[in-house]
Amino acid sequence: MQLGTRWSVGDVPPARLDDAVRAAIASVEAELAGIDTAGWRWTLTWLEGRPVVELDDGTVIRVSHDGEVSVSVEE
């Protein structure tokens, strides 16, 4: 695993993420409308060369071996 970066909810995600991952992040953030996310941050790491994006609430966005983007909530 390789550490990437962190950024706050509502900030622009890193440009090195592909459009599908950036769209998944935007979708998750849209679902959070009306929730106080002040202080919540995304964490980007790389596993086997693919991005893993985790939000402080347990939401995880992953890219599978075939390039499919999935969103799950880990508790």
Short mmCIF file of N, CA, C and O in Angstrom, two decimals:
data_model
loop_
_atom_site.label_atom_id
_atom_site.label_comp_id
_atom_site.label_asym_id
_atom_site.label_seq_id
_atom_site.Cartn_x
_atom_site.Cartn_y
_atom_site.Cartn_z
N MET A 1 0.85 -1.18 0.00
CA MET A 1 0.00 0.00 0.00
C MET A 1 0.89 1.23 0.00
O MET A 1 1.90 1.27 0.67
N GLN A 2 0.48 2.20 -0.77
CA GLN A 2 1.22 3.45 -0.86
C GLN A 2 0.31 4.58 -0.43
O GLN A 2 -0.82 4.70 -0.91
N LEU A 3 0.79 5.40 0.51
CA LEU A 3 0.00 6.53 0.98
C LEU A 3 -0.08 7.60 -0.09
O LEU A 3 0.89 7.85 -0.79
N GLY A 4 -1.23 8.18 -0.23
CA GLY A 4 -1.43 9.23 -1.22
C GLY A 4 -1.53 10.59 -0.57
O GLY A 4 -0.54 11.20 -0.24
N THR A 5 -2.77 11.02 -0.31
CA THR A 5 -2.98 12.36 0.22
C THR A 5 -4.32 12.42 0.94
O THR A 5 -5.10 11.48 0.90
N ARG A 6 -4.57 13.53 1.61
CA ARG A 6 -5.85 13.77 2.28
C ARG A 6 -6.39 15.12 1.82
O ARG A 6 -5.63 16.03 1.52
N TRP A 7 -7.73 15.23 1.78
CA TRP A 7 -8.36 16.50 1.46
C TRP A 7 -9.74 16.54 2.11
O TRP A 7 -10.31 15.51 2.45
N SER A 8 -10.25 17.71 2.33
CA SER A 8 -11.53 17.90 3.02
C SER A 8 -12.70 17.67 2.08
O SER A 8 -12.60 17.88 0.86
N VAL A 9 -13.83 17.25 2.66
CA VAL A 9 -15.07 17.11 1.90
C VAL A 9 -15.38 18.45 1.27
O VAL A 9 -15.31 19.50 1.92
N GLY A 10 -15.71 18.44 -0.01
CA GLY A 10 -16.01 19.67 -0.73
C GLY A 10 -14.84 20.25 -1.48
O GLY A 10 -15.04 21.06 -2.39
N ASP A 11 -13.61 19.86 -1.12
CA ASP A 11 -12.44 20.32 -1.86
C ASP A 11 -12.29 19.51 -3.14
O ASP A 11 -12.88 18.44 -3.30
N VAL A 12 -11.47 19.99 -4.03
CA VAL A 12 -11.23 19.30 -5.30
C VAL A 12 -10.35 18.07 -5.05
O VAL A 12 -9.29 18.18 -4.43
N PRO A 13 -10.79 16.89 -5.51
CA PRO A 13 -9.97 15.68 -5.34
C PRO A 13 -8.69 15.78 -6.17
O PRO A 13 -8.62 16.55 -7.13
N PRO A 14 -7.70 14.97 -5.84
CA PRO A 14 -6.45 14.99 -6.60
C PRO A 14 -6.68 14.73 -8.09
O PRO A 14 -7.48 13.86 -8.47
N ALA A 15 -5.98 15.47 -8.93
CA ALA A 15 -6.14 15.37 -10.38
C ALA A 15 -5.72 14.01 -10.91
O ALA A 15 -6.17 13.60 -11.98
N ARG A 16 -4.88 13.29 -10.19
CA ARG A 16 -4.40 11.99 -10.70
C ARG A 16 -5.46 10.89 -10.64
O ARG A 16 -5.27 9.81 -11.19
N LEU A 17 -6.59 11.17 -9.96
CA LEU A 17 -7.69 10.21 -9.95
C LEU A 17 -8.44 10.28 -11.27
O LEU A 17 -8.65 11.36 -11.82
N ASP A 18 -8.87 9.11 -11.77
CA ASP A 18 -9.59 9.15 -13.05
C ASP A 18 -11.00 9.68 -12.85
O ASP A 18 -11.49 9.84 -11.73
N ASP A 19 -11.66 9.98 -13.97
CA ASP A 19 -12.97 10.63 -13.94
C ASP A 19 -14.02 9.80 -13.19
O ASP A 19 -14.87 10.35 -12.50
N ALA A 20 -13.96 8.47 -13.32
CA ALA A 20 -14.96 7.62 -12.66
C ALA A 20 -14.84 7.70 -11.14
O ALA A 20 -15.85 7.73 -10.43
N VAL A 21 -13.63 7.76 -10.63
CA VAL A 21 -13.43 7.87 -9.18
C VAL A 21 -13.85 9.25 -8.71
O VAL A 21 -14.52 9.39 -7.68
N ARG A 22 -13.51 10.26 -9.46
CA ARG A 22 -13.91 11.63 -9.10
C ARG A 22 -15.43 11.76 -9.10
O ARG A 22 -16.00 12.42 -8.24
N ALA A 23 -16.09 11.09 -10.05
CA ALA A 23 -17.56 11.11 -10.09
C ALA A 23 -18.15 10.39 -8.88
O ALA A 23 -19.16 10.84 -8.32
N ALA A 24 -17.54 9.30 -8.46
CA ALA A 24 -18.01 8.57 -7.27
C ALA A 24 -17.86 9.44 -6.02
O ALA A 24 -18.76 9.47 -5.17
N ILE A 25 -16.76 10.16 -5.92
CA ILE A 25 -16.56 11.07 -4.79
C ILE A 25 -17.64 12.15 -4.80
O ILE A 25 -18.26 12.43 -3.76
N ALA A 26 -17.91 12.74 -5.96
CA ALA A 26 -18.93 13.78 -6.06
C ALA A 26 -20.31 13.22 -5.69
O ALA A 26 -21.10 13.91 -5.02
N SER A 27 -20.60 12.00 -6.08
CA SER A 27 -21.88 11.38 -5.75
C SER A 27 -22.03 11.18 -4.24
O SER A 27 -23.09 11.47 -3.67
N VAL A 28 -20.99 10.70 -3.60
CA VAL A 28 -21.02 10.51 -2.15
C VAL A 28 -21.21 11.86 -1.46
O VAL A 28 -22.04 12.00 -0.55
N GLU A 29 -20.47 12.86 -1.90
CA GLU A 29 -20.60 14.18 -1.28
C GLU A 29 -22.00 14.76 -1.49
O GLU A 29 -22.53 15.43 -0.60
N ALA A 30 -22.62 14.50 -2.63
CA ALA A 30 -23.98 14.98 -2.88
C ALA A 30 -24.97 14.34 -1.91
O ALA A 30 -25.92 14.99 -1.44
N GLU A 31 -24.74 13.07 -1.57
CA GLU A 31 -25.61 12.38 -0.62
C GLU A 31 -25.46 12.93 0.80
O GLU A 31 -26.34 12.73 1.64
N LEU A 32 -24.36 13.60 1.06
CA LEU A 32 -24.10 14.16 2.40
C LEU A 32 -24.68 15.56 2.58
O LEU A 32 -24.52 16.15 3.64
N ALA A 33 -25.35 16.07 1.56
CA ALA A 33 -25.95 17.41 1.66
C ALA A 33 -26.84 17.48 2.88
O ALA A 33 -27.64 16.59 3.14
N GLY A 34 -26.68 18.52 3.66
CA GLY A 34 -27.49 18.70 4.86
C GLY A 34 -26.86 18.11 6.11
O GLY A 34 -27.38 18.29 7.21
N ILE A 35 -25.77 17.38 5.95
CA ILE A 35 -25.06 16.80 7.09
C ILE A 35 -23.84 17.66 7.37
O ILE A 35 -23.15 18.08 6.43
N ASP A 36 -23.56 17.92 8.63
CA ASP A 36 -22.39 18.72 8.98
C ASP A 36 -21.13 17.86 8.78
O ASP A 36 -20.86 16.96 9.57
N THR A 37 -20.42 18.13 7.71
CA THR A 37 -19.20 17.38 7.40
C THR A 37 -17.94 18.21 7.67
O THR A 37 -16.86 17.86 7.20
N ALA A 38 -18.09 19.28 8.42
CA ALA A 38 -16.93 20.11 8.75
C ALA A 38 -15.91 19.22 9.48
O ALA A 38 -16.23 18.52 10.42
N GLY A 39 -14.72 19.22 8.98
CA GLY A 39 -13.67 18.42 9.58
C GLY A 39 -13.55 17.02 8.99
O GLY A 39 -12.60 16.31 9.29
N TRP A 40 -14.50 16.61 8.16
CA TRP A 40 -14.40 15.29 7.51
C TRP A 40 -13.39 15.38 6.38
O TRP A 40 -13.33 16.36 5.64
N ARG A 41 -12.61 14.31 6.26
CA ARG A 41 -11.58 14.30 5.22
C ARG A 41 -11.58 12.97 4.47
O ARG A 41 -11.95 11.94 5.02
N TRP A 42 -11.17 13.04 3.23
CA TRP A 42 -10.93 11.87 2.40
C TRP A 42 -9.46 11.49 2.54
O TRP A 42 -8.61 12.37 2.66
N THR A 43 -9.17 10.20 2.48
CA THR A 43 -7.79 9.71 2.47
C THR A 43 -7.60 8.85 1.23
O THR A 43 -8.36 7.91 1.01
N LEU A 44 -6.62 9.17 0.44
CA LEU A 44 -6.30 8.42 -0.76
C LEU A 44 -5.07 7.57 -0.49
O LEU A 44 -4.03 8.08 -0.06
N THR A 45 -5.19 6.26 -0.74
CA THR A 45 -4.04 5.37 -0.72
C THR A 45 -4.06 4.58 -2.02
O THR A 45 -5.05 4.61 -2.77
N TRP A 46 -3.00 3.88 -2.28
CA TRP A 46 -2.89 3.08 -3.51
C TRP A 46 -2.60 1.65 -3.11
O TRP A 46 -1.68 1.38 -2.33
N LEU A 47 -3.37 0.72 -3.62
CA LEU A 47 -3.19 -0.70 -3.35
C LEU A 47 -3.07 -1.41 -4.69
O LEU A 47 -3.99 -1.34 -5.51
N GLU A 48 -1.94 -2.04 -4.91
CA GLU A 48 -1.67 -2.72 -6.17
C GLU A 48 -1.86 -1.79 -7.36
O GLU A 48 -2.39 -2.17 -8.41
N GLY A 49 -1.48 -0.53 -7.18
CA GLY A 49 -1.54 0.45 -8.26
C GLY A 49 -2.92 1.05 -8.50
O GLY A 49 -3.08 1.83 -9.42
N ARG A 50 -3.91 0.66 -7.68
CA ARG A 50 -5.27 1.19 -7.85
C ARG A 50 -5.63 2.04 -6.64
O ARG A 50 -5.28 1.72 -5.51
N PRO A 51 -6.41 3.13 -6.86
CA PRO A 51 -6.75 4.01 -5.76
C PRO A 51 -7.79 3.40 -4.81
O PRO A 51 -8.70 2.69 -5.24
N VAL A 52 -7.61 3.68 -3.53
CA VAL A 52 -8.60 3.39 -2.50
C VAL A 52 -8.84 4.72 -1.79
O VAL A 52 -7.90 5.31 -1.25
N VAL A 53 -10.07 5.19 -1.83
CA VAL A 53 -10.41 6.50 -1.27
C VAL A 53 -11.37 6.27 -0.11
O VAL A 53 -12.43 5.69 -0.28
N GLU A 54 -10.97 6.70 1.09
CA GLU A 54 -11.77 6.47 2.29
C GLU A 54 -12.17 7.79 2.93
O GLU A 54 -11.35 8.69 3.09
N LEU A 55 -13.44 7.88 3.29
CA LEU A 55 -13.97 9.05 4.00
C LEU A 55 -14.00 8.74 5.48
O LEU A 55 -14.14 7.58 5.89
N ASP A 56 -13.88 9.76 6.31
CA ASP A 56 -13.85 9.57 7.76
C ASP A 56 -15.06 8.81 8.32
O ASP A 56 -14.96 8.21 9.37
N ASP A 57 -16.20 8.81 7.60
CA ASP A 57 -17.38 8.11 8.11
C ASP A 57 -17.40 6.62 7.76
O ASP A 57 -18.34 5.91 8.09
N GLY A 58 -16.35 6.13 7.07
CA GLY A 58 -16.28 4.72 6.72
C GLY A 58 -16.62 4.42 5.28
O GLY A 58 -16.52 3.27 4.84
N THR A 59 -17.01 5.41 4.51
CA THR A 59 -17.28 5.21 3.09
C THR A 59 -15.96 4.94 2.37
O THR A 59 -14.98 5.65 2.58
N VAL A 60 -15.96 3.90 1.52
CA VAL A 60 -14.74 3.53 0.80
C VAL A 60 -15.08 3.40 -0.70
O VAL A 60 -16.05 2.75 -1.07
N ILE A 61 -14.25 4.02 -1.51
CA ILE A 61 -14.37 3.91 -2.96
C ILE A 61 -13.15 3.15 -3.45
O ILE A 61 -12.02 3.51 -3.14
N ARG A 62 -13.41 2.06 -4.19
CA ARG A 62 -12.32 1.22 -4.70
C ARG A 62 -12.48 1.02 -6.20
O ARG A 62 -13.58 1.08 -6.73
N VAL A 63 -11.37 0.70 -6.84
CA VAL A 63 -11.36 0.34 -8.24
C VAL A 63 -10.92 -1.11 -8.33
O VAL A 63 -9.85 -1.47 -7.83
N SER A 64 -11.75 -1.96 -8.95
CA SER A 64 -11.44 -3.39 -9.07
C SER A 64 -10.39 -3.63 -10.16
O SER A 64 -10.03 -2.72 -10.90
N HIS A 65 -9.95 -4.88 -10.25
CA HIS A 65 -8.96 -5.25 -11.26
C HIS A 65 -9.44 -4.94 -12.67
O HIS A 65 -8.63 -4.62 -13.54
N ASP A 66 -10.76 -5.03 -12.90
CA ASP A 66 -11.29 -4.77 -14.24
C ASP A 66 -11.68 -3.30 -14.46
O ASP A 66 -12.26 -2.95 -15.47
N GLY A 67 -11.38 -2.45 -13.47
CA GLY A 67 -11.62 -1.02 -13.61
C GLY A 67 -12.96 -0.52 -13.10
O GLY A 67 -13.26 0.66 -13.19
N GLU A 68 -13.77 -1.43 -12.55
CA GLU A 68 -15.07 -1.02 -12.03
C GLU A 68 -14.91 -0.29 -10.69
O GLU A 68 -14.17 -0.72 -9.82
N VAL A 69 -15.62 0.83 -10.55
CA VAL A 69 -15.57 1.63 -9.34
C VAL A 69 -16.74 1.22 -8.44
O VAL A 69 -17.87 1.16 -8.89
N SER A 70 -16.43 0.94 -7.17
CA SER A 70 -17.48 0.58 -6.22
C SER A 70 -17.39 1.47 -4.99
O SER A 70 -16.33 1.94 -4.62
N VAL A 71 -18.57 1.68 -4.38
CA VAL A 71 -18.66 2.47 -3.16
C VAL A 71 -19.30 1.59 -2.11
O VAL A 71 -20.32 0.96 -2.34
N SER A 72 -18.67 1.53 -0.93
CA SER A 72 -19.22 0.75 0.17
C SER A 72 -19.01 1.52 1.47
O SER A 72 -18.25 2.47 1.52
N VAL A 73 -19.72 1.08 2.50
CA VAL A 73 -19.55 1.68 3.82
C VAL A 73 -19.06 0.60 4.75
O VAL A 73 -19.71 -0.43 4.93
N GLU A 74 -17.88 0.81 5.31
CA GLU A 74 -17.29 -0.13 6.24
C GLU A 74 -17.52 0.37 7.66
O GLU A 74 -17.30 1.53 7.94
N GLU A 75 -17.98 -0.50 8.49
CA GLU A 75 -18.27 -0.08 9.86
C GLU A 75 -17.30 -0.70 10.83
O GLU A 75 -16.64 -1.61 10.63
#
